[in-house]
Amino acid sequence: MDVSPTAFKEYLVTVKAAGTARKYGFWAAHFLQTLQENGFETFQDMPPGMLTQYVTMLRNDGKAPATVQNAVYAIKKYLKWLKEQGVEVPDVVSPDLPRIEQTVKEALSSDDLLRYFRACDNLLDEPMRSAVMLLPCSGLRGEEMCQLRLMDIRRERVQLKDGSTKSTLVLRPWGKGDKQRVVPLLDEGTEILTGYLAGWRRGRKGGHVFPNPINRKGDRHVTTRAMRASIQKVREHLGQEWTAHTMRRTYLTILWKKGVDIGTIAKVAGHANVQTLIKHYLSLDSGDLVAAVHNRGGALVED
């Protein structure tokens, strides 16, 4: 039975995003190499404090706290997987991990978004123009946007509180762990995607929403590399620093400001843990928090 880090990574690809699988596979291989360099040929020989020694080594090498935590999490996953494959692995002592200062990076303001849309419109060609413009309208990860298929788009008519109805587009991307979720497009996104499908995309082959323009068969989607290059082009033009994840953070923060409850936002984002959303994605200042309370009534005792 193959229980190498490579086999571990191949298993992870079936349950996690490809990028996560690569990172976990790297740390599993690095840990195994460290064991062998310290004279432990098998996992059975590994001392209980080996993981603590490994953390000390990473910190001495100047690794950032977040990197150390990710490495330990990956290695624990690897050791657990080994046990599931029937390998005898001794229990290891969980090391004390460096603390990470939890800071949520900024989301784009309304003015920034208007400049962003204008820059995309002027600088990018289809299909990357529409793909990049849809990022803050949907909160999709860059990889999810590139891989989106036509069958993942639905048009729905929604009943609003005032009794009126509204037609909008909904995306159903496949995210981490090969799980599909429901993502409502904001109004600008519905307008962008509708125009794109009726325009440049109409009549082109394949099932991908954003087919690779150099692939005539239409059986390949645009690459994440092309997505990053397009984002870099817009970013340099605007003189700003942000990534596709900034657009994801912007979308989720806007949902919160619109009054969408935190549990619903987590489901839209594809977060199994609400704390992930709160700690890393909601970019809120003191004014947002104060308004959130007083918009629902500021009195301690209501009349």
Coordinates of C-alpha atoms in Angstrom, one line a residue:
M1 CA 0.0 0.0 0.0
D2 CA 1.3 3.4 -1.0
V3 CA 1.3 5.7 2.1
S4 CA 3.7 8.3 0.7
P5 CA 3.1 12.0 0.8
T6 CA 2.3 11.8 -2.9
A7 CA -0.5 9.3 -2.2
F8 CA -1.7 11.5 0.6
K9 CA -1.9 14.4 -1.7
E10 CA -3.8 12.4 -4.3
Y11 CA -6.3 11.5 -1.6
L12 CA -6.7 15.1 -0.5
V13 CA -7.5 16.2 -4.1
T14 CA -10.8 14.2 -3.7
V15 CA -11.9 16.0 -0.6
K16 CA -10.2 19.5 -0.7
A17 CA -9.2 22.2 -3.1
A18 CA -6.2 21.4 -5.4
G19 CA -4.2 24.2 -3.8
T20 CA -4.8 22.9 -0.3
A21 CA -3.9 19.4 -1.4
R22 CA -0.6 20.6 -2.8
K23 CA 0.3 22.5 0.4
Y24 CA -0.6 19.6 2.7
G25 CA 1.4 17.2 0.5
F26 CA 4.4 19.5 0.6
W27 CA 4.4 19.7 4.4
A28 CA 3.9 15.9 4.8
A29 CA 6.9 15.3 2.5
H30 CA 9.0 17.9 4.4
F31 CA 8.1 16.3 7.8
L32 CA 9.0 12.9 6.5
Q33 CA 12.3 14.2 5.2
T34 CA 13.0 15.8 8.6
L35 CA 12.3 12.5 10.4
Q36 CA 14.8 10.7 8.1
E37 CA 17.4 13.4 8.6
N38 CA 17.1 12.9 12.3
G39 CA 17.7 9.2 12.0
F40 CA 14.1 7.9 12.3
E41 CA 13.6 5.5 9.3
T42 CA 10.0 4.5 10.2
F43 CA 7.1 6.3 11.8
Q44 CA 7.1 3.7 14.6
D45 CA 10.6 5.1 15.7
M46 CA 9.2 8.7 15.9
P47 CA 9.4 10.1 19.5
P48 CA 6.3 11.7 21.0
G49 CA 7.9 15.1 21.0
M50 CA 8.9 15.1 17.3
L51 CA 6.2 17.5 16.3
T52 CA 7.3 20.0 19.0
Q53 CA 10.9 19.7 17.7
Y54 CA 9.7 20.3 14.2
V55 CA 7.8 23.4 15.2
T56 CA 11.0 24.7 16.9
M57 CA 12.9 24.1 13.7
L58 CA 10.4 26.0 11.6
R59 CA 10.4 29.0 13.9
N60 CA 14.2 29.0 14.0
D61 CA 14.1 29.1 10.2
G62 CA 12.0 32.3 10.4
K63 CA 8.7 30.8 9.3
A64 CA 5.7 33.0 9.9
P65 CA 3.2 31.9 12.6
A66 CA 0.5 31.2 10.0
T67 CA 2.9 29.0 8.1
V68 CA 3.8 27.0 11.2
Q69 CA 0.2 26.5 12.1
N70 CA -0.6 25.3 8.5
A71 CA 2.3 22.9 8.6
V72 CA 1.3 21.4 11.9
Y73 CA -2.3 21.0 10.7
A74 CA -1.2 19.3 7.5
I75 CA 1.1 16.9 9.4
K76 CA -1.6 16.0 11.8
K77 CA -3.9 15.2 8.9
Y78 CA -1.2 13.1 7.4
L79 CA -0.6 11.1 10.6
K80 CA -4.3 10.6 11.0
W81 CA -4.5 9.4 7.4
L82 CA -1.6 7.0 7.9
K83 CA -3.4 5.4 10.9
E84 CA -6.5 5.0 8.7
Q85 CA -4.4 3.1 6.2
G86 CA -3.2 0.7 8.9
V87 CA 0.2 2.2 9.6
E88 CA 1.3 2.1 13.2
V89 CA 1.9 5.7 14.2
P90 CA 2.7 6.6 17.9
D91 CA 0.7 9.4 19.4
V92 CA 2.6 12.7 19.3
V93 CA 2.5 15.6 21.8
S94 CA 0.6 18.6 20.3
P95 CA 3.1 21.5 20.3
D96 CA 2.5 25.0 21.5
L97 CA 1.9 27.0 18.4
P98 CA 2.8 30.7 17.8
R99 CA -0.1 33.1 18.0
I100 CA -1.5 34.8 14.9
E101 CA -2.7 38.3 15.1
Q102 CA -6.1 38.1 13.5
T103 CA -6.5 41.0 11.2
V104 CA -9.1 41.2 8.5
K105 CA -7.9 42.9 5.3
E106 CA -9.8 45.7 3.7
A107 CA -12.8 45.3 1.4
L108 CA -13.3 47.7 -1.5
S109 CA -15.4 50.8 -1.0
S110 CA -18.2 51.8 -3.5
D111 CA -15.9 54.3 -5.1
D112 CA -13.1 51.7 -5.4
L113 CA -15.5 49.3 -7.0
L114 CA -16.7 51.9 -9.6
R115 CA -13.0 52.5 -10.6
Y116 CA -12.4 48.7 -10.6
F117 CA -15.3 48.1 -13.1
R118 CA -14.2 51.0 -15.4
A119 CA -10.6 49.6 -15.4
C120 CA -11.8 46.1 -16.2
D121 CA -14.0 47.4 -19.0
N122 CA -11.2 49.4 -20.6
L123 CA -8.2 47.1 -20.0
L124 CA -9.4 43.5 -20.4
D125 CA -10.7 41.5 -23.3
E126 CA -13.4 38.8 -23.1
P127 CA -13.8 36.4 -21.5
M128 CA -11.5 37.6 -18.7
R129 CA -13.2 41.0 -18.7
S130 CA -16.5 39.5 -17.5
A131 CA -14.9 36.9 -15.3
V132 CA -12.9 39.5 -13.3
M133 CA -15.8 41.9 -13.1
L134 CA -18.0 39.1 -11.6
L135 CA -15.6 38.5 -8.7
P136 CA -17.0 41.1 -6.3
C137 CA -20.6 40.4 -7.5
S138 CA -20.4 36.8 -6.4
G139 CA -17.6 36.2 -3.9
L140 CA -16.4 33.2 -5.9
R141 CA -12.8 32.1 -5.4
G142 CA -10.7 32.8 -8.6
E143 CA -10.4 29.0 -9.3
E144 CA -14.2 28.6 -8.9
M145 CA -14.9 31.4 -11.4
C146 CA -12.5 29.9 -14.0
Q147 CA -14.2 26.5 -13.7
L148 CA -17.8 27.7 -13.7
R149 CA -20.0 25.8 -16.1
L150 CA -23.1 26.9 -18.0
M151 CA -25.2 24.3 -16.2
D152 CA -24.1 26.0 -12.9
I153 CA -26.2 29.1 -13.7
R154 CA -29.9 29.4 -12.8
R155 CA -32.4 32.2 -13.4
E156 CA -34.8 32.6 -10.4
R157 CA -37.7 34.8 -9.7
V158 CA -37.6 36.0 -6.1
Q159 CA -40.6 37.2 -4.0
L160 CA -39.5 40.4 -2.1
K161 CA -40.8 41.7 1.2
D162 CA -42.9 44.5 -0.5
G163 CA -44.8 41.9 -2.4
S164 CA -43.0 42.5 -5.8
T165 CA -41.0 39.9 -7.6
K166 CA -37.5 40.2 -9.1
S167 CA -35.6 38.1 -11.7
T168 CA -32.0 37.4 -10.8
L169 CA -29.2 34.9 -11.7
V170 CA -27.9 32.4 -9.2
L171 CA -24.6 30.5 -9.4
R172 CA -24.0 26.9 -8.1
P173 CA -20.2 26.6 -8.1
W174 CA -18.3 23.5 -7.0
G175 CA -16.0 24.5 -4.1
K176 CA -13.7 22.9 -1.6
G177 CA -14.3 19.3 -0.9
D178 CA -16.2 19.0 -4.2
K179 CA -19.3 20.5 -2.6
Q180 CA -21.8 22.6 -4.5
R181 CA -23.4 25.7 -3.0
V182 CA -25.9 28.4 -3.9
V183 CA -24.5 31.9 -4.6
P184 CA -26.9 34.7 -5.4
L185 CA -25.4 37.3 -7.8
L186 CA -25.8 40.9 -6.8
D187 CA -27.6 43.1 -9.3
E188 CA -24.5 44.3 -11.2
G189 CA -23.4 40.7 -11.5
T190 CA -26.7 39.6 -13.1
E191 CA -26.4 42.5 -15.6
I192 CA -22.8 41.7 -16.4
L193 CA -23.4 37.9 -16.8
T194 CA -26.6 38.4 -18.8
G195 CA -24.8 40.7 -21.3
Y196 CA -21.8 38.4 -21.6
L197 CA -23.9 35.3 -22.3
A198 CA -26.0 37.2 -24.9
G199 CA -22.9 38.7 -26.4
W200 CA -19.3 37.3 -26.6
R201 CA -20.2 33.9 -25.2
R202 CA -23.2 33.3 -27.5
G203 CA -22.6 30.6 -30.1
R204 CA -19.2 29.5 -28.7
K205 CA -18.6 25.8 -28.1
G206 CA -18.2 24.0 -24.8
G207 CA -19.9 23.9 -21.5
H208 CA -17.7 26.4 -19.6
V209 CA -18.9 29.9 -18.9
F210 CA -15.5 31.2 -19.6
P211 CA -13.9 29.0 -22.3
N212 CA -10.2 29.4 -23.1
P213 CA -10.2 31.7 -26.2
I214 CA -7.2 29.9 -27.8
N215 CA -8.9 26.5 -27.5
R216 CA -11.3 26.2 -30.5
K217 CA -12.9 23.0 -29.3
G218 CA -14.3 24.9 -26.3
D219 CA -13.5 22.0 -23.9
R220 CA -11.1 24.0 -21.7
H221 CA -11.8 26.9 -19.4
V222 CA -9.6 30.0 -18.8
T223 CA -6.8 29.3 -16.4
T224 CA -6.2 30.7 -12.9
R225 CA -2.9 32.0 -14.2
A226 CA -4.8 34.1 -16.8
M227 CA -7.1 35.3 -14.0
R228 CA -4.1 36.4 -11.9
A229 CA -2.5 38.1 -14.9
S230 CA -5.7 40.0 -15.6
I231 CA -6.1 41.1 -12.0
Q232 CA -2.5 42.2 -11.9
K233 CA -3.1 44.4 -15.0
V234 CA -6.1 46.1 -13.4
R235 CA -4.4 46.5 -10.1
E236 CA -1.3 48.1 -11.6
H237 CA -3.4 50.5 -13.6
L238 CA -5.3 51.6 -10.4
G239 CA -2.2 51.6 -8.2
Q240 CA -3.8 49.4 -5.6
E241 CA -3.0 46.2 -3.8
W242 CA -5.7 43.5 -3.8
T243 CA -6.3 40.0 -4.9
A244 CA -9.3 37.9 -6.0
H245 CA -9.8 37.1 -2.3
T246 CA -10.3 40.8 -1.7
M247 CA -13.2 40.7 -4.0
R248 CA -14.6 37.7 -2.2
R249 CA -14.2 39.6 1.1
T250 CA -16.0 42.6 -0.4
Y251 CA -19.0 40.5 -1.5
L252 CA -19.4 38.9 1.9
T253 CA -19.0 42.2 3.8
I254 CA -21.7 43.8 1.5
L255 CA -24.1 40.9 2.3
W256 CA -23.6 41.5 6.1
K257 CA -24.2 45.3 5.7
K258 CA -27.4 44.5 3.8
G259 CA -28.6 42.6 6.8
V260 CA -28.1 39.1 5.7
D261 CA -27.7 36.8 8.8
I262 CA -24.3 35.4 9.5
G263 CA -25.4 31.8 9.0
T264 CA -26.7 32.4 5.5
I265 CA -23.5 34.3 4.6
A266 CA -21.4 31.4 5.7
K267 CA -23.5 29.0 3.6
V268 CA -23.1 31.3 0.5
A269 CA -19.4 31.5 1.1
G270 CA -19.0 27.7 1.5
H271 CA -17.7 28.0 5.1
A272 CA -18.5 25.1 7.3
N273 CA -17.3 27.1 10.3
V274 CA -18.9 30.5 10.9
Q275 CA -15.8 31.6 12.8
T276 CA -13.8 31.5 9.6
L277 CA -16.1 34.0 8.1
I278 CA -16.1 36.3 11.1
K279 CA -12.3 36.2 11.7
H280 CA -11.0 36.4 8.1
Y281 CA -13.7 37.8 5.8
L282 CA -15.9 40.5 7.3
S283 CA -14.2 43.8 6.9
L284 CA -16.1 46.0 9.4
D285 CA -15.1 49.3 11.1
S286 CA -16.5 50.7 14.3
G287 CA -19.2 52.7 12.4
D288 CA -20.5 49.4 10.9
L289 CA -20.8 47.8 14.3
V290 CA -22.6 50.8 15.8
A291 CA -25.0 51.1 12.9
A292 CA -25.8 47.4 13.1
V293 CA -27.0 47.9 16.6
H294 CA -28.9 51.2 16.2
N295 CA -30.6 50.3 12.9
R296 CA -32.4 47.6 14.9
G297 CA -33.4 50.1 17.6
G298 CA -31.1 51.6 20.1
A299 CA -33.3 51.6 23.3
L300 CA -32.6 49.4 26.2
V301 CA -36.3 49.3 27.1
E302 CA -38.8 49.7 24.3
D303 CA -41.9 51.7 24.9

